[in-house]
Amino acid sequence: MNQHLDVFIEVVNSGSFSKAAIKMNMTQPAVSQYIKALENKLGTDLIERNNKKLRLNKAGQLVYNYGLEINNLYINMQSSIDELKHTASGVIKIGASYTFGEYILPNIITQMLKVYPDIKPEIIIDNTKNIADLVEKNHIDIGIIEGIINNNILYKEFFLDDEMIVATSSKNHSFSTNNLNKTKWITRENGSGTKQMTDLVMKNLNIKPKSELRFSSTKVIKEAVKEGIGVSLFSLSTINKELNEGTLVKVDIGQEPIYRKYSYLINSHFKTKTLSIFLDFLRQSN
């Protein structure tokens, strides 16, 4: 039954039988047989097929949701057994917002795997809002975010300060607070912790830019700013290389350094040994 659920969940996640077959190293007819056997076992259809587009019916959505819970329970059971054996192994599902996930998390994972090679991290990178949603739904074990999340369900702990600076291309003339209203600002999308900080800085400095571009990738924003399109608020950790190379320069905004805090989110006070070990390495990143 578990294997039938695994195939069903992969079909839903992949959006097609053929993609699921490739990912699970199976033939497409075999995938179809597993789904049909599951439907026969449950006595109901689970998937609607219209114009070759896969869509779950109500029963299918229920089975998908329960299937995810069953898989999570199985992972927690295995982790608890590992805890009893005083070993750290198995999968840990980590979600991280873009800045932390792309620029800081890889080094933490590398250091952890040097000591605990049997841990298997699975990483999801998304904006702060979406990472918090994944933690609340138990789709991931821990989420690492920047920014403010109003959620009384999740446990939240700050663990690292992050300096933020406004930067522009070295091709541009010097900037100051006097002309920040006159230039184009390039920002992240709504739901991003960096966008929250950008809005706060603009409010504190009474900045109302004439135009604003929004991108969902810090890397894209960096390239746009380097080309002289405008200015942006960056985490210092994301542009150290560009500052050292001289392709980006810090903009004097006439105020004290800006800091935000990274925090982690979990949905339960219960921690497996693997999660506890990851948290230790996370806190050491300070």
XYZ file of N, CA and C in Angstrom:
858
model
N 0.832 -1.210 0.000
C 0.000 0.000 0.000
C 0.866 1.261 0.000
N 1.967 1.244 0.791
C 2.825 2.412 0.859
C 3.420 2.742 -0.497
N 3.825 1.710 -1.257
C 4.413 1.967 -2.567
C 3.381 2.546 -3.526
N 2.132 2.072 -3.420
C 1.072 2.632 -4.246
C 0.872 4.118 -3.920
N 0.914 4.455 -2.636
C 0.790 5.858 -2.235
C 1.963 6.681 -2.750
N 3.165 6.127 -2.655
C 4.353 6.838 -3.134
C 4.230 7.158 -4.620
N 3.754 6.192 -5.400
C 3.588 6.411 -6.838
C 2.521 7.472 -7.078
N 1.418 7.374 -6.354
C 0.325 8.344 -6.502
C 0.806 9.756 -6.176
N 1.521 9.911 -5.076
C 2.027 11.233 -4.665
C 2.981 11.788 -5.713
N 3.829 10.925 -6.275
C 4.781 11.391 -7.288
C 4.059 11.815 -8.562
N 2.992 11.092 -8.926
C 2.203 11.473 -10.098
C 1.607 12.867 -9.891
N 1.066 13.102 -8.703
C 0.472 14.413 -8.404
C 1.547 15.500 -8.420
N 2.675 15.252 -7.769
C 3.743 16.252 -7.700
C 4.330 16.546 -9.078
N 4.452 15.506 -9.904
C 5.043 15.678 -11.234
C 4.056 16.267 -12.231
N 2.774 16.035 -11.974
C 1.760 16.560 -12.881
C 1.460 15.678 -14.073
N 2.115 14.501 -14.156
C 1.840 13.595 -15.267
C 2.365 12.207 -14.942
N 1.777 11.200 -15.595
C 2.213 9.817 -15.416
C 3.619 9.621 -15.992
N 3.884 10.243 -17.131
C 5.174 10.024 -17.802
C 6.324 10.603 -16.993
N 6.145 11.810 -16.447
C 7.204 12.420 -15.636
C 7.442 11.625 -14.360
N 6.350 11.137 -13.745
C 6.484 10.314 -12.542
C 7.229 9.023 -12.845
N 6.938 8.437 -14.000
C 7.608 7.186 -14.386
C 9.112 7.393 -14.521
N 9.509 8.493 -15.148
C 10.938 8.783 -15.305
C 11.600 8.980 -13.945
N 10.956 9.753 -13.074
C 11.552 10.054 -11.769
C 11.673 8.810 -10.902
N 10.704 7.878 -11.031
C 10.712 6.680 -10.185
C 11.350 5.479 -10.875
N 11.927 5.743 -12.068
C 12.601 4.675 -12.817
C 11.650 3.506 -13.090
N 10.450 3.838 -13.552
C 9.434 2.847 -13.876
C 8.931 3.101 -15.286
N 8.203 2.152 -15.840
C 7.535 2.385 -17.114
C 6.221 3.099 -16.859
N 5.730 3.823 -17.863
C 4.459 4.521 -17.698
C 3.300 3.551 -17.465
N 3.241 2.404 -18.172
C 2.162 1.446 -17.877
C 2.203 0.943 -16.437
N 3.417 0.760 -15.889
C 3.527 0.296 -14.502
C 2.966 1.345 -13.546
N 3.249 2.614 -13.819
C 2.701 3.696 -12.994
C 1.175 3.681 -13.060
N 0.640 3.532 -14.266
C -0.818 3.491 -14.437
C -1.428 2.316 -13.667
N -0.746 1.187 -13.664
C -1.244 0.009 -12.940
C -1.268 0.253 -11.434
N -0.245 0.917 -10.922
C -0.210 1.227 -9.491
C -1.375 2.151 -9.108
N -1.626 3.148 -9.942
C -2.721 4.076 -9.641
C -4.064 3.354 -9.704
N -4.228 2.503 -10.716
C -5.484 1.763 -10.860
C -5.682 0.813 -9.684
N -4.614 0.153 -9.254
C -4.713 -0.758 -8.113
C -5.100 0.002 -6.846
N -4.552 1.204 -6.682
C -4.894 2.013 -5.506
C -6.361 2.426 -5.558
N -6.829 2.825 -6.736
C -8.233 3.202 -6.886
C -9.154 2.011 -6.614
N -8.759 0.830 -7.092
C -9.562 -0.371 -6.835
C -9.599 -0.696 -5.353
N -8.453 -0.539 -4.687
C -8.370 -0.819 -3.253
C -9.286 0.112 -2.462
N -9.338 1.380 -2.872
C -10.131 2.373 -2.149
C -11.577 2.428 -2.644
N -11.825 1.814 -3.786
C -13.193 1.772 -4.316
C -13.685 3.071 -4.909
N -12.750 3.893 -5.436
C -13.160 5.161 -6.028
C -12.066 5.677 -6.947
N -12.471 6.447 -7.960
C -11.485 7.118 -8.811
C -10.842 8.252 -8.022
N -9.597 8.561 -8.370
C -8.861 9.619 -7.674
C -8.462 10.757 -8.604
N -8.350 10.462 -9.881
C -7.812 11.430 -10.834
C -8.790 11.634 -11.982
N -8.994 12.905 -12.338
C -9.782 13.246 -13.512
C -8.826 13.577 -14.645
N -9.099 13.088 -15.830
C -8.240 13.337 -16.991
C -9.044 14.055 -18.058
N -8.790 15.366 -18.158
C -9.468 16.170 -19.171
C -8.421 16.871 -20.028
N -8.509 16.653 -21.362
C -7.553 17.258 -22.288
C -6.110 16.959 -21.896
N -5.912 15.738 -21.438
C -4.584 15.256 -21.051
C -4.002 15.979 -19.839
N -4.813 16.799 -19.179
C -4.343 17.498 -17.989
C -4.803 16.752 -16.750
N -3.875 16.453 -15.876
C -4.186 15.677 -14.671
C -4.776 16.590 -13.601
N -5.902 16.154 -13.026
C -6.514 16.922 -11.950
C -7.123 15.971 -10.932
N -6.902 16.268 -9.649
C -7.454 15.436 -8.587
C -8.920 15.771 -8.361
N -9.735 14.724 -8.107
C -11.081 14.981 -7.611
C -11.007 15.092 -6.086
N -12.153 15.208 -5.427
C -12.136 15.399 -3.970
C -11.513 14.210 -3.247
N -11.837 12.996 -3.727
C -11.248 11.804 -3.107
C -9.738 11.786 -3.308
N -9.305 12.166 -4.501
C -7.879 12.195 -4.786
C -7.134 13.180 -3.909
N -7.750 14.352 -3.669
C -7.111 15.348 -2.811
C -6.984 14.844 -1.381
N -8.021 14.135 -0.906
C -7.960 13.546 0.440
C -6.834 12.517 0.539
N -6.755 11.640 -0.456
C -5.724 10.598 -0.445
C -4.338 11.230 -0.513
N -4.183 12.278 -1.319
C -2.894 12.964 -1.431
C -2.488 13.562 -0.087
N -3.418 14.265 0.565
C -3.104 14.898 1.858
C -2.760 13.862 2.924
N -3.570 12.791 2.991
C -3.286 11.741 3.975
C -1.989 11.010 3.630
N -1.730 10.852 2.341
C -0.492 10.195 1.927
C 0.734 10.949 2.395
N 0.686 12.283 2.294
C 1.799 13.100 2.787
C 1.978 12.924 4.291
N 0.848 12.888 5.015
C 0.926 12.701 6.473
C 1.503 11.337 6.825
N 1.072 10.309 6.093
C 1.581 8.949 6.344
C 3.088 8.897 6.115
N 3.543 9.512 5.018
C 4.976 9.525 4.741
C 5.754 10.261 5.819
N 5.187 11.388 6.288
C 5.857 12.148 7.351
C 5.920 11.336 8.640
N 4.834 10.607 8.939
C 4.826 9.767 10.144
C 5.880 8.669 10.042
N 6.015 8.105 8.850
C 7.008 7.044 8.655
C 8.419 7.590 8.843
N 8.660 8.796 8.285
C 9.982 9.424 8.444
C 10.256 9.717 9.917
N 9.228 10.234 10.625
C 9.407 10.520 12.053
C 9.655 9.247 12.849
N 8.962 8.158 12.471
C 9.184 6.882 13.147
C 10.626 6.420 12.975
N 11.121 6.502 11.720
C 12.495 6.087 11.453
C 13.489 6.963 12.192
N 13.197 8.262 12.234
C 14.082 9.181 12.947
C 14.110 8.890 14.435
N 12.946 8.541 15.001
C 12.886 8.214 16.422
C 13.660 6.944 16.740
N 13.580 5.978 15.832
C 14.358 4.755 16.012
C 15.849 5.065 15.949
N 16.242 5.928 14.995
C 17.644 6.347 14.901
C 18.085 7.044 16.185
N 17.154 7.818 16.749
C 17.449 8.518 18.008
C 17.781 7.509 19.103
N 16.983 6.440 19.161
C 17.232 5.408 20.179
C 18.579 4.736 19.952
N 18.968 4.620 18.692
C 20.240 3.977 18.383
C 21.407 4.957 18.449
N 21.102 6.215 18.803
C 22.130 7.259 18.911
C 22.854 7.469 17.579
N 22.101 7.400 16.491
C 22.686 7.672 15.185
C 21.971 8.863 14.564
N 22.637 9.508 13.653
C 22.039 10.617 12.908
C 22.088 10.257 11.438
N 20.933 9.947 10.882
C 20.889 9.553 9.480
C 19.506 9.838 8.937
N 19.371 9.659 7.635
C 18.075 9.831 7.009
C 17.854 11.232 6.486
N 16.639 11.447 5.999
C 16.291 12.688 5.309
C 15.918 13.774 6.305
N 16.397 14.994 6.045
C 15.893 16.177 6.734
C 15.476 17.171 5.656
N 14.228 17.610 5.719
C 13.683 18.515 4.715
C 13.807 19.948 5.220
N 14.612 20.732 4.508
C 14.938 22.093 4.922
C 14.408 23.080 3.891
N 13.672 24.056 4.351
C 13.242 25.144 3.486
C 13.980 26.414 3.876
N 14.324 27.230 2.899
C 15.048 28.469 3.191
C 14.633 29.556 2.214
N 14.573 30.785 2.706
C 14.327 31.906 1.819
C 15.541 32.097 0.917
N 15.366 32.843 -0.159
C 16.365 32.876 -1.227
C 17.748 33.310 -0.757
N 17.819 34.412 -0.017
C 19.134 34.931 0.363
C 19.902 33.916 1.188
N 19.261 33.394 2.236
C 19.942 32.439 3.100
C 20.210 31.132 2.353
N 19.208 30.676 1.612
C 19.326 29.388 0.930
C 20.391 29.362 -0.145
N 20.585 30.477 -0.837
C 21.530 30.501 -1.950
C 22.936 30.911 -1.532
N 23.075 31.669 -0.421
C 24.381 32.237 -0.105
C 24.983 31.751 1.214
N 24.171 31.261 2.142
C 24.694 30.879 3.456
C 24.501 29.387 3.730
N 23.331 28.870 3.404
C 23.002 27.477 3.706
C 23.965 26.461 3.094
N 24.426 26.624 1.839
C 25.319 25.601 1.273
C 26.545 25.312 2.131
N 27.151 26.333 2.717
C 28.327 26.108 3.563
C 27.966 25.348 4.830
N 26.797 25.654 5.423
C 26.353 24.950 6.633
C 26.136 23.467 6.328
N 25.478 23.190 5.220
C 25.235 21.799 4.822
C 26.554 21.072 4.595
N 27.492 21.734 3.929
C 28.798 21.116 3.664
C 29.506 20.742 4.957
N 29.498 21.660 5.932
C 30.166 21.387 7.214
C 29.484 20.249 7.962
N 28.157 20.191 7.917
C 27.424 19.136 8.612
C 27.713 17.771 7.996
N 27.757 17.703 6.667
C 27.960 16.416 5.996
C 29.376 15.877 6.189
N 30.319 16.759 6.473
C 31.675 16.300 6.773
C 31.693 15.460 8.048
N 30.821 15.819 8.983
C 30.767 15.119 10.278
C 29.716 14.018 10.266
N 28.595 14.261 9.586
C 27.471 13.315 9.572
C 27.098 12.988 8.124
N 27.880 12.159 7.455
C 27.651 11.887 6.029
C 26.375 11.104 5.729
N 25.762 10.491 6.754
C 24.552 9.695 6.520
C 23.283 10.540 6.539
N 23.398 11.809 6.905
C 22.244 12.704 6.845
C 22.016 13.092 5.385
N 20.761 13.085 4.967
C 20.420 13.381 3.575
C 19.507 14.616 3.528
N 20.094 15.803 3.376
C 19.263 17.016 3.332
C 18.545 17.170 1.991
N 17.269 17.544 2.069
C 16.499 17.928 0.886
C 16.143 19.396 1.046
N 16.515 20.217 0.066
C 16.425 21.668 0.196
C 15.359 22.237 -0.735
N 14.526 23.122 -0.186
C 13.561 23.883 -0.972
C 13.871 25.368 -0.762
N 14.023 26.116 -1.867
C 14.277 27.549 -1.796
C 13.032 28.290 -2.278
N 12.525 29.207 -1.452
C 11.335 29.969 -1.820
C 11.324 31.244 -0.986
N 10.307 32.091 -1.188
C 10.296 33.307 -0.385
C 9.790 33.024 1.030
N 9.937 34.008 1.894
C 9.652 33.839 3.318
C 8.238 33.335 3.577
N 7.254 33.941 2.923
C 5.858 33.557 3.152
C 5.617 32.093 2.795
N 6.122 31.664 1.643
C 5.881 30.297 1.190
C 6.608 29.268 2.057
N 7.798 29.613 2.534
C 8.527 28.705 3.421
C 7.750 28.509 4.721
N 7.219 29.578 5.271
C 6.425 29.464 6.501
C 5.202 28.581 6.279
N 4.556 28.711 5.126
C 3.387 27.876 4.803
C 3.768 26.404 4.750
N 4.932 26.093 4.171
C 5.381 24.700 4.074
C 5.652 24.105 5.447
N 6.205 24.906 6.356
C 6.456 24.424 7.723
C 5.124 24.141 8.415
N 4.179 25.052 8.279
C 2.888 24.889 8.954
C 2.152 23.648 8.451
N 2.311 23.315 7.173
C 1.643 22.143 6.595
C 2.445 20.852 6.790
N 3.592 20.963 7.500
C 4.463 19.793 7.759
C 5.040 19.191 6.482
N 5.197 19.989 5.449
C 5.834 19.512 4.225
C 7.356 19.554 4.344
N 7.863 20.355 5.272
C 9.295 20.408 5.553
C 9.497 20.377 7.061
N 10.705 19.973 7.497
C 10.996 19.849 8.925
C 11.339 21.180 9.573
N 11.962 22.068 8.817
C 12.407 23.353 9.356
C 12.457 24.363 8.228
N 12.123 25.606 8.551
C 12.208 26.686 7.579
C 13.100 27.787 8.111
N 13.910 28.366 7.238
C 14.810 29.452 7.619
C 14.409 30.677 6.810
N 14.105 31.748 7.513
C 13.537 32.917 6.845
C 14.209 34.192 7.321
N 14.033 35.249 6.508
C 14.268 36.600 6.974
C 12.937 37.316 6.905
N 12.760 38.324 7.696
C 11.496 39.044 7.651
C 10.556 38.634 8.774
N 9.382 39.217 8.750
C 8.397 39.051 9.827
C 7.295 38.107 9.371
N 6.991 37.147 10.220
C 5.895 36.214 9.964
C 4.938 36.270 11.159
N 3.698 36.612 10.890
C 2.688 36.644 11.950
C 1.996 35.281 12.001
N 2.550 34.398 12.803
C 2.031 33.038 12.904
C 2.237 32.539 14.324
N 1.140 32.342 15.025
C 1.224 31.908 16.425
C 1.324 30.395 16.574
N 1.222 29.667 15.468
C 1.287 28.203 15.513
C 2.734 27.723 15.552
N 3.588 28.361 14.758
C 4.955 27.903 14.596
C 5.863 28.425 15.703
N 6.853 27.611 16.056
C 7.892 28.061 16.982
C 8.961 28.773 16.167
N 9.353 29.971 16.633
C 10.303 30.798 15.903
C 11.454 31.201 16.809
N 12.671 31.138 16.280
C 13.843 31.554 17.054
C 14.824 32.284 16.146
N 15.254 33.480 16.577
C 16.278 34.227 15.851
C 17.641 33.600 16.112
N 18.502 33.590 15.084
C 19.823 32.996 15.304
C 20.960 33.737 14.608
N 20.665 34.710 13.730
C 21.753 35.354 12.996
C 21.346 36.748 12.530
N 22.242 37.727 12.744
C 22.031 39.075 12.217
C 22.541 39.163 10.787
N 21.861 39.974 9.976
C 22.221 40.124 8.574
C 22.250 41.609 8.233
N 23.420 42.122 7.855
C 23.534 43.535 7.506
C 23.004 43.774 6.097
N 22.267 44.871 5.934
C 21.694 45.230 4.639
C 22.287 46.562 4.183
N 22.566 46.681 2.890
C 23.053 47.953 2.353
C 22.370 48.244 1.023
N 22.261 49.537 0.701
C 21.800 49.959 -0.616
C 23.026 50.041 -1.515
N 22.919 49.485 -2.721
C 24.057 49.477 -3.640
C 23.605 49.804 -5.048
N 24.545 50.301 -5.832
C 24.286 50.594 -7.236
C 25.529 50.248 -8.046
N 25.447 50.423 -9.349
C 26.563 50.088 -10.221
C 27.692 51.098 -10.071
N 28.916 50.623 -10.187
C 30.066 51.529 -10.170
C 30.079 52.416 -11.406
N 29.258 52.083 -12.410
C 29.148 52.908 -13.611
C 28.383 54.197 -13.339
N 27.566 54.183 -12.282
C 26.727 55.340 -11.982
C 27.499 56.371 -11.175
N 26.976 57.600 -11.138
C 27.563 58.636 -10.296
C 27.211 58.361 -8.837
N 27.862 59.069 -7.940
C 27.621 58.872 -6.512
C 26.176 59.205 -6.169
N 25.648 58.419 -5.274
C 24.276 58.605 -4.806
C 24.294 59.092 -3.362
N 23.209 59.741 -2.988
C 22.994 60.126 -1.593
C 21.498 60.101 -1.342
N 21.104 60.424 -0.142
C 19.675 60.428 0.183
C 18.922 61.478 -0.622
N 19.621 62.452 -1.170
C 18.952 63.529 -1.905
C 18.394 63.069 -3.250
N 19.005 62.032 -3.859
C 18.516 61.627 -5.181
C 17.991 60.189 -5.232
N 17.733 59.599 -4.071
C 17.192 58.237 -4.060
C 15.755 58.188 -4.566
N 15.065 59.336 -4.528
C 13.706 59.395 -5.071
C 13.713 59.472 -6.598
N 14.844 59.879 -7.162
C 14.884 60.165 -8.587
C 15.348 58.975 -9.422
N 15.803 57.928 -8.763
C 16.319 56.783 -9.495
C 15.356 55.600 -9.432
N 15.566 54.634 -10.298
C 14.720 53.441 -10.317
C 15.180 52.484 -9.220
N 14.236 51.955 -8.452
C 14.522 50.951 -7.429
C 14.149 49.574 -7.964
N 15.026 48.606 -7.719
C 14.772 47.225 -8.128
C 14.611 46.400 -6.864
N 13.456 45.775 -6.689
C 13.143 45.104 -5.430
C 12.702 43.662 -5.672
N 12.642 42.919 -4.585
C 12.091 41.573 -4.635
C 10.569 41.623 -4.655
N 9.945 40.452 -4.827
C 8.495 40.362 -4.908
C 7.855 40.441 -3.525
N 6.552 40.735 -3.480
C 5.820 40.705 -2.219
C 5.884 39.300 -1.626
N 6.034 39.225 -0.303
C 6.202 37.942 0.364
C 7.652 37.660 0.693
N 8.561 38.450 0.115
C 9.989 38.298 0.380
C 10.391 39.103 1.608
N 11.284 38.536 2.435
C 11.790 39.259 3.597
C 12.586 40.486 3.184
N 13.330 40.388 2.067
C 14.093 41.537 1.579
C 13.158 42.658 1.139
N 12.019 42.297 0.545
C 11.032 43.326 0.158
C 10.482 44.016 1.396
N 10.250 43.278 2.467
C 9.800 43.886 3.718
C 10.803 44.927 4.205
N 12.088 44.563 4.174
C 13.121 45.481 4.635
C 13.232 46.692 3.715
N 13.108 46.472 2.410
C 13.161 47.588 1.459
C 12.043 48.580 1.739
N 10.833 48.073 1.950
C 9.689 48.945 2.249
C 9.922 49.722 3.539
N 10.523 49.052 4.535
C 10.787 49.718 5.819
C 11.810 50.831 5.656
N 12.885 50.571 4.912
C 13.918 51.590 4.671
C 13.321 52.770 3.916
N 12.520 52.493 2.897
C 11.888 53.577 2.139
C 10.988 54.432 3.030
N 10.252 53.761 3.915
C 9.359 54.491 4.822
C 10.161 55.365 5.783
N 11.224 54.796 6.371
C 12.032 55.549 7.344
C 12.729 56.753 6.716
N 13.119 56.624 5.435
C 13.822 57.710 4.748
C 12.888 58.552 3.880
N 11.583 58.252 3.962
C 10.585 58.974 3.173
C 10.924 58.929 1.678
N 11.305 57.751 1.220
C 11.653 57.568 -0.183
C 10.416 57.109 -0.952
N 10.093 57.836 -2.004
C 8.985 57.474 -2.883
C 9.502 57.483 -4.316
N 10.110 56.372 -4.733
C 10.766 56.347 -6.043
C 9.796 56.573 -7.191
N 10.313 57.190 -8.249
C 9.484 57.470 -9.421
C 9.086 56.182 -10.128
N 9.949 55.163 -10.050
C 9.621 53.879 -10.684
C 10.268 52.751 -9.909
N 9.675 51.564 -10.030
C 10.150 50.399 -9.277
C 9.979 49.143 -10.133
N 11.035 48.337 -10.199
C 10.978 47.034 -10.854
C 11.026 45.946 -9.795
N 10.334 44.839 -10.033
C 10.336 43.734 -9.066
C 10.752 42.436 -9.742
N 11.694 41.745 -9.111
C 12.147 40.449 -9.591
C 12.136 39.463 -8.432
N 11.970 38.181 -8.738
C 11.904 37.156 -7.697
C 13.248 36.490 -7.450
N 14.328 37.061 -7.970
C 15.656 36.470 -7.815
C 16.675 37.545 -7.480
N 17.421 37.339 -6.391
C 18.487 38.276 -6.023
C 19.557 38.321 -7.097
N 19.857 37.170 -7.709
C 20.893 37.130 -8.740
C 20.506 38.001 -9.939
N 19.239 37.958 -10.330
C 18.775 38.785 -11.442
C 18.854 40.257 -11.070
N 18.479 40.576 -9.830
C 18.540 41.966 -9.372
C 19.985 42.467 -9.403
N 20.911 41.631 -8.941
C 22.322 42.031 -8.964
C 22.769 42.385 -10.380
N 22.424 41.543 -11.339
C 22.845 41.790 -12.722
C 22.237 43.074 -13.260
N 20.958 43.313 -12.916
C 20.295 44.534 -13.378
C 20.957 45.771 -12.785
N 21.267 45.720 -11.495
C 21.909 46.856 -10.836
C 23.312 47.068 -11.391
N 24.060 45.995 -11.631
C 25.420 46.111 -12.178
C 25.406 46.791 -13.547
N 24.304 46.601 -14.286
C 24.198 47.233 -15.606
C 23.792 48.695 -15.525
N 23.564 49.196 -14.307
C 23.262 50.609 -14.132
C 21.799 50.967 -14.236
N 20.919 49.962 -14.106
C 19.490 50.231 -14.247
C 18.939 51.011 -13.055
N 19.473 50.762 -11.861
C 18.961 51.450 -10.684
C 19.700 51.035 -9.430
N 19.017 51.129 -8.298
C 19.595 50.764 -7.002
C 18.731 49.696 -6.357
N 19.296 49.019 -5.351
C 18.529 48.007 -4.634
C 19.102 47.839 -3.240
N 18.279 47.323 -2.346
C 18.721 46.962 -1.001
C 19.122 45.498 -1.018
N 20.384 45.232 -0.611
C 20.913 43.873 -0.634
C 21.345 43.437 0.758
N 21.271 42.122 1.001
C 22.015 41.547 2.114
C 23.492 41.635 1.752
N 24.315 42.109 2.710
C 25.743 42.252 2.448
C 26.364 40.927 2.010
N 25.850 39.812 2.554
C 26.412 38.499 2.229
C 26.238 38.138 0.755
N 25.279 38.774 0.069
C 25.015 38.428 -1.334
C 25.871 39.211 -2.316
N 26.496 40.304 -1.868
C 27.238 41.145 -2.820
C 28.666 41.427 -2.373
N 29.192 40.671 -1.417
C 30.583 40.874 -0.996
C 31.548 40.778 -2.182
N 31.325 39.783 -3.036
C 32.203 39.588 -4.194
C 32.159 40.794 -5.120
N 30.958 41.278 -5.414
C 30.803 42.406 -6.333
C 31.382 43.695 -5.750
N 31.258 43.878 -4.424
C 31.851 45.052 -3.785
C 33.372 44.998 -3.861
N 33.931 43.812 -3.625
C 35.388 43.648 -3.697
C 35.916 43.841 -5.119
N 35.132 43.386 -6.109
C 35.535 43.535 -7.501
C 35.328 44.957 -8.013
N 34.484 45.713 -7.313
C 34.217 47.085 -7.723
C 33.116 47.239 -8.739
N 32.361 46.151 -9.021
C 31.251 46.273 -9.968
C 30.016 46.880 -9.316
N 29.902 46.748 -7.989
C 28.857 47.412 -7.218
C 29.504 48.294 -6.167
N 28.831 49.388 -5.824
C 29.322 50.287 -4.775
C 28.195 50.578 -3.796
N 28.581 50.795 -2.569
C 27.605 51.119 -1.525
C 27.105 52.543 -1.698
N 25.806 52.714 -1.499
C 25.185 54.033 -1.581
C 25.065 54.606 -0.172
N 25.509 55.841 -0.010
C 25.403 56.502 1.285
C 23.970 56.977 1.486
N 23.260 56.331 2.426
C 21.871 56.736 2.685
C 21.757 57.551 3.967
N 22.908 57.884 4.570
C 22.934 58.831 5.676
C 22.302 58.355 6.959
N 22.441 57.072 7.276
C 21.914 56.589 8.550
C 22.766 55.439 9.053
N 22.476 55.006 10.283
C 23.224 53.917 10.892
C 23.053 52.630 10.084
N 23.991 51.660 10.249
C 23.860 50.387 9.525
C 22.504 49.732 9.743
N 22.023 49.050 8.715
C 20.715 48.393 8.751
C 20.923 46.897 8.990
N 20.211 46.356 9.955
C 20.303 44.923 10.236
C 18.910 44.310 10.253
N 18.826 43.082 9.805
C 17.639 42.263 10.006
C 18.110 40.951 10.626
N 17.165 40.127 11.042
C 17.514 38.874 11.697
C 16.999 37.686 10.895
N 17.848 36.675 10.781
C 17.385 35.391 10.267
C 16.790 34.603 11.430
N 15.746 33.853 11.150
C 15.141 33.003 12.177
C 14.765 31.663 11.556
N 14.626 30.669 12.417
C 14.150 29.375 11.920
C 12.774 29.087 12.488
N 11.989 28.325 11.729
C 10.621 27.964 12.092
C 10.498 26.453 12.149
N 9.869 25.948 13.202
C 9.506 24.538 13.266
C 8.071 24.438 13.762
N 7.448 23.309 13.493
C 6.026 23.155 13.799
C 5.779 22.271 15.017
N 6.856 21.856 15.672
C 6.718 20.999 16.844
C 7.953 21.160 17.714
N 7.765 21.049 19.017
C 8.916 21.112 19.915
C 9.688 19.793 19.898
N 9.099 18.751 19.318
C 9.808 17.481 19.180
C 10.885 17.613 18.110
N 12.100 17.235 18.441
C 13.205 17.321 17.495
C 13.888 15.961 17.392
N 14.018 15.466 16.195
C 14.800 14.253 15.991
C 16.278 14.586 16.206
N 17.082 13.556 16.332
C 18.517 13.784 16.496
C 19.085 14.513 15.283
N 18.613 14.148 14.101
C 19.094 14.783 12.878
C 18.768 16.271 12.866
N 17.535 16.623 13.248
C 17.150 18.027 13.286
C 17.952 18.784 14.349
N 18.154 18.163 15.506
C 18.936 18.804 16.566
C 20.364 19.089 16.108
N 20.948 18.149 15.377
C 22.306 18.340 14.860
C 22.344 19.489 13.859
N 21.353 19.532 12.957
C 21.310 20.625 11.992
C 21.176 21.973 12.702
N 20.345 22.032 13.734
C 20.179 23.271 14.487
C 21.482 23.715 15.132
N 22.261 22.763 15.616
C 23.570 23.095 16.208
C 24.467 23.771 15.172
N 24.511 23.216 13.964
C 25.343 23.815 12.914
C 24.777 25.154 12.476
N 23.457 25.282 12.489
C 22.809 26.532 12.110
C 23.202 27.655 13.076
N 23.134 27.358 14.360
C 23.473 28.373 15.374
C 24.958 28.731 15.343
N 25.798 27.801 14.929
C 27.234 28.064 14.858
C 27.587 28.984 13.682
N 26.628 29.215 12.780
C 26.896 30.070 11.629
C 26.990 31.535 12.019
N 26.605 31.847 13.249
C 26.628 33.242 13.718
C 28.073 33.733 13.849
